[in-house]
Amino acid sequence: MVLDKDLAKDMKPDEEDAPPSYQSAVAAGPSTSAAPSSLDAKSSSPSRPGLKPPKSPRATGGSASSRKSGFFRAVSSMFDTPSKQVRATTQALVRDVVQRAPGAPALSLEEAEGVLESCAAACAAKSFDLASILREPFIEQHTAVYWAILGGNVPLAHALLERSEPLTSVVSDEVRSACTLASDDALWRRLRSKYRPLEPEPTPAQALIMTGARDEVVVSTSGGAFIASLRLPHFQKRMRVAGLVAVECIAHGRLFKISFLVNSTRFTMDHSYSEGSWLVALSLQPPSTPTPVYARLHVDPQTSGVSRDRRAGTSTPVKQKPLNVAISTGTKGAENELAVAPRWGHEVRAELPTGALQDDGTIYVDAAGTLLARLETQFQKPASDNDCIIC
């Protein structure tokens, strides 16, 4: 059994009281010669409250059966041990569920949920809850859900999150970091949509303006490039009232923050631009690694312009040009690469054309005030400004 260093210091049990680890329980295996245990003999002891024995495996095979029995014996022993040992054994069992030994078959979701349910019952019998343990970073300085996400076990990640509620900022950071390192933006958005505490807390002003609406970001990637398609409801109102609209996206193992902000002392005045101007900014969030970026904000017109022929008294629609704003490292006044704060160069900014998004009736914001835009980003300098990011 592998214990957390801090716990091992205070929880060293006596040999006769220590619960068996999962490994030792499995090693013992089913025995035909030994006398039946108290859990195996119904007449010897009543069943434990909430403890559910593993179901019979669908396919025949001693390895699956003994693995389930090993978990069951390890969990059942916790009911008769002190609270500190129950906590330590629970951590070891959760670690075994998430981090399988080399060559060991992964547990099915049914098996994993059975272990978690039995651990929850054992913890409840000692007057503490499993959720508090699952929220702790006790597996190599990280939580169990962090390793489930990195291991690609999405069903297990859901099971762990459901049993970790109420979710804390620690869990939120762990989910965000794991999804970033796994470069899985879609999973991160699904988890945030299902478990609302994983969503960033909006300011009171932002929440009042949004009235239930949500920002939407869709990421598509290719070698050394990505496009983030943005749908930002009530864009103008939020900029005028709060002075900031920001979203995040994951691409190529990095977490990017895309911000629209009013250049004012509230958000650190940038004297490279006029006061009150609207800026677009790109920054990196932990645990991202530094990289050069060559990005372009692209906004298609939402309405057509009109050209009037005074002599004929007619009007014809005029095709409007899209709005393009370059935002890159290595340009005048910018660092050569983007890095996570507090390192200098953690954010690059560019000024939006005067009136392009600020004014009422602008062709780049729809009638409901929603901004539809794309951030096209490359990590290598394009040969020309017209190079296709993802074709």
Tab-separated table of C-alpha atoms in Angstrom:
chain	number	residue	atom	x	y	z
A	1	MET	CA	0.000	0.000	0.000
A	2	VAL	CA	1.330	3.460	-0.886
A	3	LEU	CA	0.433	6.114	1.649
A	4	ASP	CA	0.729	9.853	1.525
A	5	LYS	CA	3.925	10.906	3.335
A	6	ASP	CA	2.092	13.190	5.764
A	7	LEU	CA	-0.473	10.539	6.575
A	8	ALA	CA	2.095	7.798	6.985
A	9	LYS	CA	3.823	9.836	9.656
A	10	ASP	CA	0.752	10.029	11.905
A	11	MET	CA	-1.088	6.887	10.936
A	12	LYS	CA	1.382	4.070	11.451
A	13	PRO	CA	-0.901	1.265	12.659
A	14	ASP	CA	-0.077	-1.663	14.870
A	15	GLU	CA	0.371	-4.857	12.908
A	16	GLU	CA	-2.642	-6.534	14.486
A	17	ASP	CA	-4.945	-3.553	13.750
A	18	ALA	CA	-3.770	-2.499	10.284
A	19	PRO	CA	-6.214	-3.266	7.463
A	20	PRO	CA	-4.780	-5.257	4.571
A	21	SER	CA	-3.861	-3.433	1.404
A	22	TYR	CA	-5.492	-4.309	-1.874
A	23	GLN	CA	-2.274	-6.001	-3.035
A	24	SER	CA	-2.065	-8.240	0.017
A	25	ALA	CA	-5.756	-9.052	-0.200
A	26	VAL	CA	-5.446	-10.125	-3.817
A	27	ALA	CA	-2.257	-12.054	-3.105
A	28	ALA	CA	-4.123	-14.066	-0.504
A	29	GLY	CA	-6.645	-15.090	-3.152
A	30	PRO	CA	-9.615	-17.321	-2.508
A	31	SER	CA	-8.776	-20.144	-0.106
A	32	THR	CA	-10.565	-23.456	0.114
A	33	SER	CA	-8.730	-24.807	3.142
A	34	ALA	CA	-9.001	-21.804	5.446
A	35	ALA	CA	-11.981	-21.314	7.700
A	36	PRO	CA	-14.591	-18.934	6.287
A	37	SER	CA	-14.156	-15.303	7.307
A	38	SER	CA	-16.772	-13.368	9.245
A	39	LEU	CA	-17.859	-11.679	6.028
A	40	ASP	CA	-18.165	-14.980	4.165
A	41	ALA	CA	-20.268	-16.659	6.825
A	42	LYS	CA	-23.662	-15.019	7.241
A	43	SER	CA	-24.226	-16.748	10.555
A	44	SER	CA	-20.997	-15.354	12.057
A	45	SER	CA	-21.584	-11.638	11.540
A	46	PRO	CA	-24.330	-9.352	10.189
A	47	SER	CA	-23.667	-7.643	6.866
A	48	ARG	CA	-21.945	-4.285	6.935
A	49	PRO	CA	-24.190	-1.260	6.310
A	50	GLY	CA	-23.817	-0.001	2.765
A	51	LEU	CA	-21.152	-2.548	1.846
A	52	LYS	CA	-21.939	-4.224	-1.433
A	53	PRO	CA	-20.001	-7.301	-2.507
A	54	PRO	CA	-18.780	-7.249	-6.099
A	55	LYS	CA	-21.080	-8.737	-8.659
A	56	SER	CA	-20.146	-11.874	-10.507
A	57	PRO	CA	-18.053	-11.113	-13.584
A	58	ARG	CA	-19.792	-11.458	-16.877
A	59	ALA	CA	-16.991	-13.497	-18.360
A	60	THR	CA	-15.402	-16.428	-16.583
A	61	GLY	CA	-11.873	-15.855	-15.388
A	62	GLY	CA	-10.164	-16.121	-12.042
A	63	SER	CA	-8.267	-12.828	-12.384
A	64	ALA	CA	-11.388	-10.639	-12.530
A	65	SER	CA	-13.088	-12.557	-9.728
A	66	SER	CA	-10.088	-12.487	-7.399
A	67	ARG	CA	-9.521	-8.800	-8.167
A	68	LYS	CA	-13.067	-7.950	-7.087
A	69	SER	CA	-12.788	-10.167	-4.017
A	70	GLY	CA	-9.505	-8.499	-3.099
A	71	PHE	CA	-11.079	-5.057	-3.150
A	72	PHE	CA	-14.065	-6.352	-1.178
A	73	ARG	CA	-11.894	-7.849	1.563
A	74	ALA	CA	-9.796	-4.687	1.831
A	75	VAL	CA	-12.871	-2.465	2.119
A	76	SER	CA	-14.728	-4.740	4.524
A	77	SER	CA	-11.801	-4.765	6.952
A	78	MET	CA	-12.106	-0.992	7.415
A	79	PHE	CA	-15.290	-1.255	9.471
A	80	ASP	CA	-13.347	-2.683	12.424
A	81	THR	CA	-10.326	-0.331	12.298
A	82	PRO	CA	-9.615	3.164	13.704
A	83	SER	CA	-10.620	6.209	11.666
A	84	LYS	CA	-7.054	7.150	10.712
A	85	GLN	CA	-6.435	3.720	9.232
A	86	VAL	CA	-9.776	3.840	7.412
A	87	ARG	CA	-8.738	7.114	5.818
A	88	ALA	CA	-5.349	5.722	4.790
A	89	THR	CA	-6.839	2.514	3.399
A	90	THR	CA	-9.470	4.490	1.469
A	91	GLN	CA	-6.739	6.584	-0.141
A	92	ALA	CA	-4.840	3.426	-1.089
A	93	LEU	CA	-7.933	1.812	-2.609
A	94	VAL	CA	-8.812	4.939	-4.602
A	95	ARG	CA	-5.243	5.066	-5.851
A	96	ASP	CA	-5.502	1.418	-6.934
A	97	VAL	CA	-8.711	2.212	-8.827
A	98	VAL	CA	-7.098	5.115	-10.711
A	99	GLN	CA	-3.503	3.981	-11.090
A	100	ARG	CA	-3.296	0.344	-12.142
A	101	ALA	CA	-0.033	-1.579	-11.882
A	102	PRO	CA	1.837	-2.350	-15.139
A	103	GLY	CA	0.133	-5.233	-16.903
A	104	ALA	CA	-2.876	-5.162	-14.583
A	105	PRO	CA	-6.246	-4.916	-16.347
A	106	ALA	CA	-8.198	-1.734	-15.781
A	107	LEU	CA	-11.291	-1.935	-13.636
A	108	SER	CA	-14.630	-1.664	-15.359
A	109	LEU	CA	-16.797	1.309	-14.438
A	110	GLU	CA	-19.107	-1.058	-12.548
A	111	GLU	CA	-16.190	-2.390	-10.508
A	112	ALA	CA	-14.807	1.077	-9.810
A	113	GLU	CA	-18.189	2.405	-8.697
A	114	GLY	CA	-18.609	-0.620	-6.436
A	115	VAL	CA	-15.308	0.109	-4.703
A	116	LEU	CA	-16.142	3.814	-4.332
A	117	GLU	CA	-19.609	3.023	-2.968
A	118	SER	CA	-18.212	0.615	-0.396
A	119	CYS	CA	-15.490	3.084	0.589
A	120	ALA	CA	-18.167	5.742	1.064
A	121	ALA	CA	-20.091	3.417	3.392
A	122	ALA	CA	-16.968	2.601	5.409
A	123	CYS	CA	-16.090	6.294	5.709
A	124	ALA	CA	-19.630	7.166	6.782
A	125	ALA	CA	-19.403	4.550	9.533
A	126	LYS	CA	-16.433	6.517	10.915
A	127	SER	CA	-18.260	9.877	10.656
A	128	PHE	CA	-16.404	11.377	7.712
A	129	ASP	CA	-17.203	11.395	4.012
A	130	LEU	CA	-15.451	10.024	0.963
A	131	ALA	CA	-15.891	13.342	-0.886
A	132	SER	CA	-13.443	15.109	1.427
A	133	ILE	CA	-10.792	12.494	0.588
A	134	LEU	CA	-11.422	12.657	-3.168
A	135	ARG	CA	-10.986	16.443	-3.095
A	136	GLU	CA	-7.483	16.088	-1.633
A	137	PRO	CA	-4.319	15.922	-3.822
A	138	PHE	CA	-3.015	12.726	-2.201
A	139	ILE	CA	-1.790	10.903	-5.342
A	140	GLU	CA	1.578	12.395	-6.346
A	141	GLN	CA	0.369	15.860	-5.293
A	142	HIS	CA	-2.781	15.573	-7.408
A	143	THR	CA	-6.380	14.435	-6.993
A	144	ALA	CA	-7.771	11.140	-8.248
A	145	VAL	CA	-9.856	12.836	-10.956
A	146	TYR	CA	-6.698	14.498	-12.327
A	147	TRP	CA	-5.140	11.090	-12.996
A	148	ALA	CA	-8.386	9.651	-14.360
A	149	ILE	CA	-8.522	12.438	-16.970
A	150	LEU	CA	-4.854	12.061	-17.910
A	151	GLY	CA	-5.359	8.308	-18.173
A	152	GLY	CA	-8.204	8.845	-20.635
A	153	ASN	CA	-10.772	7.202	-18.342
A	154	VAL	CA	-13.622	9.674	-18.816
A	155	PRO	CA	-16.367	7.500	-17.216
A	156	LEU	CA	-14.230	7.144	-14.085
A	157	ALA	CA	-13.600	10.909	-14.069
A	158	HIS	CA	-17.372	11.483	-14.029
A	159	ALA	CA	-17.822	8.960	-11.210
A	160	LEU	CA	-15.111	10.642	-9.132
A	161	LEU	CA	-16.511	14.132	-9.713
A	162	GLU	CA	-19.998	13.039	-8.697
A	163	ARG	CA	-18.621	11.606	-5.451
A	164	SER	CA	-16.435	14.691	-4.837
A	165	GLU	CA	-19.326	17.151	-4.578
A	166	PRO	CA	-19.479	19.882	-3.447
A	167	LEU	CA	-16.596	20.676	-5.781
A	168	THR	CA	-13.927	23.126	-4.636
A	169	SER	CA	-11.514	25.470	-6.397
A	170	VAL	CA	-8.813	22.815	-5.929
A	171	VAL	CA	-10.843	20.295	-7.936
A	172	SER	CA	-11.628	22.924	-10.582
A	173	ASP	CA	-7.930	23.719	-11.017
A	174	GLU	CA	-7.082	20.014	-11.179
A	175	VAL	CA	-9.661	19.363	-13.908
A	176	ARG	CA	-8.469	22.357	-15.898
A	177	SER	CA	-4.800	21.341	-15.611
A	178	ALA	CA	-5.472	17.712	-16.542
A	179	CYS	CA	-7.581	18.644	-19.582
A	180	THR	CA	-4.873	21.098	-20.662
A	181	LEU	CA	-2.091	18.517	-20.425
A	182	ALA	CA	-4.318	16.003	-22.231
A	183	SER	CA	-5.056	18.725	-24.825
A	184	ASP	CA	-8.773	17.942	-24.609
A	185	ASP	CA	-10.793	21.148	-24.937
A	186	ALA	CA	-14.017	19.279	-25.739
A	187	LEU	CA	-13.864	17.218	-22.523
A	188	TRP	CA	-13.113	20.328	-20.475
A	189	ARG	CA	-16.228	22.040	-21.848
A	190	ARG	CA	-18.419	18.991	-21.274
A	191	LEU	CA	-17.275	18.741	-17.665
A	192	ARG	CA	-17.798	22.466	-17.080
A	193	SER	CA	-21.272	22.251	-18.581
A	194	LYS	CA	-22.296	19.328	-16.352
A	195	TYR	CA	-20.572	20.447	-13.139
A	196	ARG	CA	-21.248	24.168	-12.826
A	197	PRO	CA	-18.744	24.753	-9.962
A	198	LEU	CA	-16.013	24.101	-12.568
A	199	GLU	CA	-17.137	27.245	-14.431
A	200	PRO	CA	-15.353	30.532	-13.630
A	201	GLU	CA	-17.463	32.680	-11.328
A	202	PRO	CA	-18.815	35.711	-13.261
A	203	THR	CA	-18.846	39.157	-11.725
A	204	PRO	CA	-22.262	40.319	-10.460
A	205	ALA	CA	-22.524	42.773	-13.354
A	206	GLN	CA	-21.665	40.100	-15.923
A	207	ALA	CA	-24.186	37.674	-14.410
A	208	LEU	CA	-26.970	40.270	-14.482
A	209	ILE	CA	-26.304	41.145	-18.118
A	210	MET	CA	-25.973	37.550	-19.344
A	211	THR	CA	-29.318	36.427	-17.797
A	212	GLY	CA	-28.546	32.754	-18.326
A	213	ALA	CA	-26.755	33.075	-21.682
A	214	ARG	CA	-23.323	31.476	-22.027
A	215	ASP	CA	-20.229	32.181	-24.073
A	216	GLU	CA	-19.449	29.473	-26.619
A	217	VAL	CA	-16.012	28.453	-27.898
A	218	VAL	CA	-15.288	25.721	-30.455
A	219	VAL	CA	-11.662	24.756	-31.085
A	220	SER	CA	-10.270	23.056	-34.187
A	221	THR	CA	-6.583	22.171	-34.464
A	222	SER	CA	-4.002	21.053	-36.976
A	223	GLY	CA	-0.230	20.786	-36.895
A	224	GLY	CA	1.133	23.892	-35.194
A	225	ALA	CA	-2.105	25.883	-35.504
A	226	PHE	CA	-5.615	26.218	-34.144
A	227	ILE	CA	-8.803	28.208	-34.641
A	228	ALA	CA	-11.055	29.247	-31.763
A	229	SER	CA	-14.552	30.147	-32.975
A	230	LEU	CA	-16.238	32.508	-30.503
A	231	ARG	CA	-19.866	33.330	-29.840
A	232	LEU	CA	-20.102	36.087	-27.202
A	233	PRO	CA	-23.670	37.179	-26.254
A	234	HIS	CA	-24.368	40.767	-25.101
A	235	PHE	CA	-20.832	41.695	-26.122
A	236	GLN	CA	-21.272	45.464	-26.326
A	237	LYS	CA	-23.230	45.732	-23.061
A	238	ARG	CA	-20.644	43.714	-21.149
A	239	MET	CA	-17.778	45.772	-22.526
A	240	ARG	CA	-19.502	49.052	-21.697
A	241	VAL	CA	-20.529	48.020	-18.175
A	242	ALA	CA	-17.799	45.630	-16.999
A	243	GLY	CA	-14.992	46.639	-19.358
A	244	LEU	CA	-13.940	43.026	-19.930
A	245	VAL	CA	-15.097	39.928	-21.823
A	246	ALA	CA	-12.821	36.886	-21.584
A	247	VAL	CA	-12.937	33.206	-22.558
A	248	GLU	CA	-10.438	30.346	-22.400
A	249	CYS	CA	-9.626	27.482	-24.742
A	250	ILE	CA	-7.264	24.502	-24.829
A	251	ALA	CA	-5.105	23.755	-27.866
A	252	HIS	CA	-1.836	21.869	-28.331
A	253	GLY	CA	-1.409	21.197	-24.623
A	254	ARG	CA	-1.776	24.865	-23.670
A	255	LEU	CA	-4.534	26.911	-22.079
A	256	PHE	CA	-5.120	30.229	-23.849
A	257	LYS	CA	-7.123	33.168	-22.548
A	258	ILE	CA	-8.724	35.451	-25.139
A	259	SER	CA	-9.727	38.817	-23.691
A	260	PHE	CA	-11.498	41.902	-24.962
A	261	LEU	CA	-10.878	44.833	-22.629
A	262	VAL	CA	-11.214	48.571	-22.330
A	263	ASN	CA	-7.817	50.246	-22.012
A	264	SER	CA	-8.189	51.815	-18.571
A	265	THR	CA	-6.546	51.827	-15.157
A	266	ARG	CA	-8.998	49.112	-14.086
A	267	PHE	CA	-7.144	46.603	-16.271
A	268	THR	CA	-3.671	48.161	-16.132
A	269	MET	CA	-3.402	51.034	-18.550
A	270	ASP	CA	-1.353	50.242	-21.650
A	271	HIS	CA	0.204	53.547	-22.711
A	272	SER	CA	0.910	52.129	-26.165
A	273	TYR	CA	-2.768	52.725	-26.925
A	274	SER	CA	-5.168	55.595	-26.309
A	275	GLU	CA	-7.159	55.626	-23.093
A	276	GLY	CA	-10.618	54.111	-23.456
A	277	SER	CA	-9.797	52.224	-26.648
A	278	TRP	CA	-10.961	48.635	-26.991
A	279	LEU	CA	-8.219	46.004	-27.096
A	280	VAL	CA	-8.010	42.298	-27.834
A	281	ALA	CA	-5.454	40.300	-25.844
A	282	LEU	CA	-4.067	36.769	-25.840
A	283	SER	CA	-2.399	35.179	-22.814
A	284	LEU	CA	-1.331	31.783	-21.479
A	285	GLN	CA	-2.645	30.201	-18.285
A	286	PRO	CA	-1.004	27.505	-16.104
A	287	PRO	CA	0.233	24.831	-16.741
A	288	SER	CA	1.079	25.995	-20.288
A	289	THR	CA	4.603	26.145	-21.691
A	290	PRO	CA	5.898	29.296	-23.470
A	291	THR	CA	5.450	29.624	-27.219
A	292	PRO	CA	5.574	32.255	-29.963
A	293	VAL	CA	2.125	33.075	-31.335
A	294	TYR	CA	1.068	34.629	-34.612
A	295	ALA	CA	-2.659	35.228	-34.348
A	296	ARG	CA	-5.378	37.084	-36.194
A	297	LEU	CA	-8.821	38.054	-34.949
A	298	HIS	CA	-11.273	37.639	-37.828
A	299	VAL	CA	-14.828	39.040	-37.659
A	300	ASP	CA	-17.211	38.651	-40.580
A	301	PRO	CA	-19.854	41.365	-41.102
A	302	GLN	CA	-23.265	40.376	-39.754
A	303	THR	CA	-25.232	42.753	-42.004
A	304	SER	CA	-24.753	44.062	-45.536
A	305	GLY	CA	-24.122	47.681	-46.375
A	306	VAL	CA	-26.321	49.545	-48.844
A	307	SER	CA	-25.282	51.656	-51.832
A	308	ARG	CA	-27.881	54.138	-53.097
A	309	ASP	CA	-28.167	55.337	-56.702
A	310	ARG	CA	-29.629	58.850	-56.368
A	311	ARG	CA	-30.484	59.184	-60.068
A	312	ALA	CA	-32.290	55.857	-60.346
A	313	GLY	CA	-33.681	56.035	-56.813
A	314	THR	CA	-32.600	52.451	-56.125
A	315	SER	CA	-30.311	50.780	-53.621
A	316	THR	CA	-28.127	47.694	-53.929
A	317	PRO	CA	-26.403	45.655	-51.222
A	318	VAL	CA	-22.663	46.150	-50.896
A	319	LYS	CA	-20.412	43.353	-49.727
A	320	GLN	CA	-18.594	44.495	-46.588
A	321	LYS	CA	-15.036	43.488	-45.788
A	322	PRO	CA	-14.297	41.336	-42.745
A	323	LEU	CA	-12.491	42.847	-39.780
A	324	ASN	CA	-8.968	41.464	-39.291
A	325	VAL	CA	-6.708	42.395	-36.365
A	326	ALA	CA	-3.206	40.921	-36.022
A	327	ILE	CA	-2.051	40.018	-32.519
A	328	SER	CA	1.356	38.392	-32.343
A	329	THR	CA	4.559	38.059	-30.399
A	330	GLY	CA	7.727	39.416	-31.942
A	331	THR	CA	6.047	42.605	-33.185
A	332	LYS	CA	7.071	46.098	-32.114
A	333	GLY	CA	6.806	46.436	-28.345
A	334	ALA	CA	5.969	42.748	-27.810
A	335	GLU	CA	8.046	39.887	-26.451
A	336	ASN	CA	9.283	37.087	-28.701
A	337	GLU	CA	7.143	34.458	-26.993
A	338	LEU	CA	4.037	34.161	-24.869
A	339	ALA	CA	4.490	32.819	-21.326
A	340	VAL	CA	2.429	32.269	-18.201
A	341	ALA	CA	2.269	35.193	-15.730
A	342	PRO	CA	4.132	36.555	-13.805
A	343	ARG	CA	6.805	36.215	-16.496
A	344	TRP	CA	7.123	39.337	-18.647
A	345	GLY	CA	5.458	38.872	-21.982
A	346	HIS	CA	2.585	36.794	-20.618
A	347	GLU	CA	0.067	38.744	-22.711
A	348	VAL	CA	0.076	40.311	-26.159
A	349	ARG	CA	-2.431	42.996	-27.116
A	350	ALA	CA	-3.714	44.774	-30.196
A	351	GLU	CA	-6.064	47.732	-30.608
A	352	LEU	CA	-9.421	47.252	-32.287
A	353	PRO	CA	-10.247	49.830	-34.986
A	354	THR	CA	-12.111	52.817	-33.551
A	355	GLY	CA	-15.851	52.251	-33.706
A	356	ALA	CA	-15.581	48.814	-35.319
A	357	LEU	CA	-17.158	47.016	-32.361
A	358	GLN	CA	-18.015	49.891	-30.015
A	359	ASP	CA	-20.666	51.782	-31.980
A	360	ASP	CA	-24.373	51.009	-32.154
A	361	GLY	CA	-25.379	49.670	-35.554
A	362	THR	CA	-21.919	48.300	-36.367
A	363	ILE	CA	-22.004	45.618	-39.040
A	364	TYR	CA	-19.704	43.356	-36.976
A	365	VAL	CA	-22.169	42.733	-34.115
A	366	ASP	CA	-25.601	41.229	-34.773
A	367	ALA	CA	-28.922	42.806	-33.793
A	368	ALA	CA	-28.961	40.949	-30.450
A	369	GLY	CA	-25.525	42.310	-29.559
A	370	THR	CA	-23.722	38.993	-30.109
A	371	LEU	CA	-20.158	38.973	-31.428
A	372	LEU	CA	-19.213	36.100	-33.738
A	373	ALA	CA	-15.458	35.950	-34.258
A	374	ARG	CA	-12.534	33.609	-34.942
A	375	LEU	CA	-9.074	33.688	-33.447
A	376	GLU	CA	-6.719	32.043	-35.940
A	377	THR	CA	-3.378	31.170	-34.365
A	378	GLN	CA	-0.090	29.704	-35.566
A	379	PHE	CA	3.057	28.930	-33.572
A	380	GLN	CA	5.378	29.600	-36.509
A	381	LYS	CA	5.540	32.894	-38.352
A	382	PRO	CA	3.443	32.714	-41.535
A	383	ALA	CA	5.038	33.567	-44.860
A	384	SER	CA	2.399	36.236	-45.450
A	385	ASP	CA	-0.588	37.770	-43.693
A	386	ASN	CA	-2.910	35.918	-46.060
A	387	ASP	CA	-1.636	32.428	-45.177
A	388	CYS	CA	-4.410	29.986	-44.316
A	389	ILE	CA	-4.280	28.858	-40.688
A	390	ILE	CA	-6.316	25.655	-41.076
A	391	CYS	CA	-7.428	24.847	-44.609
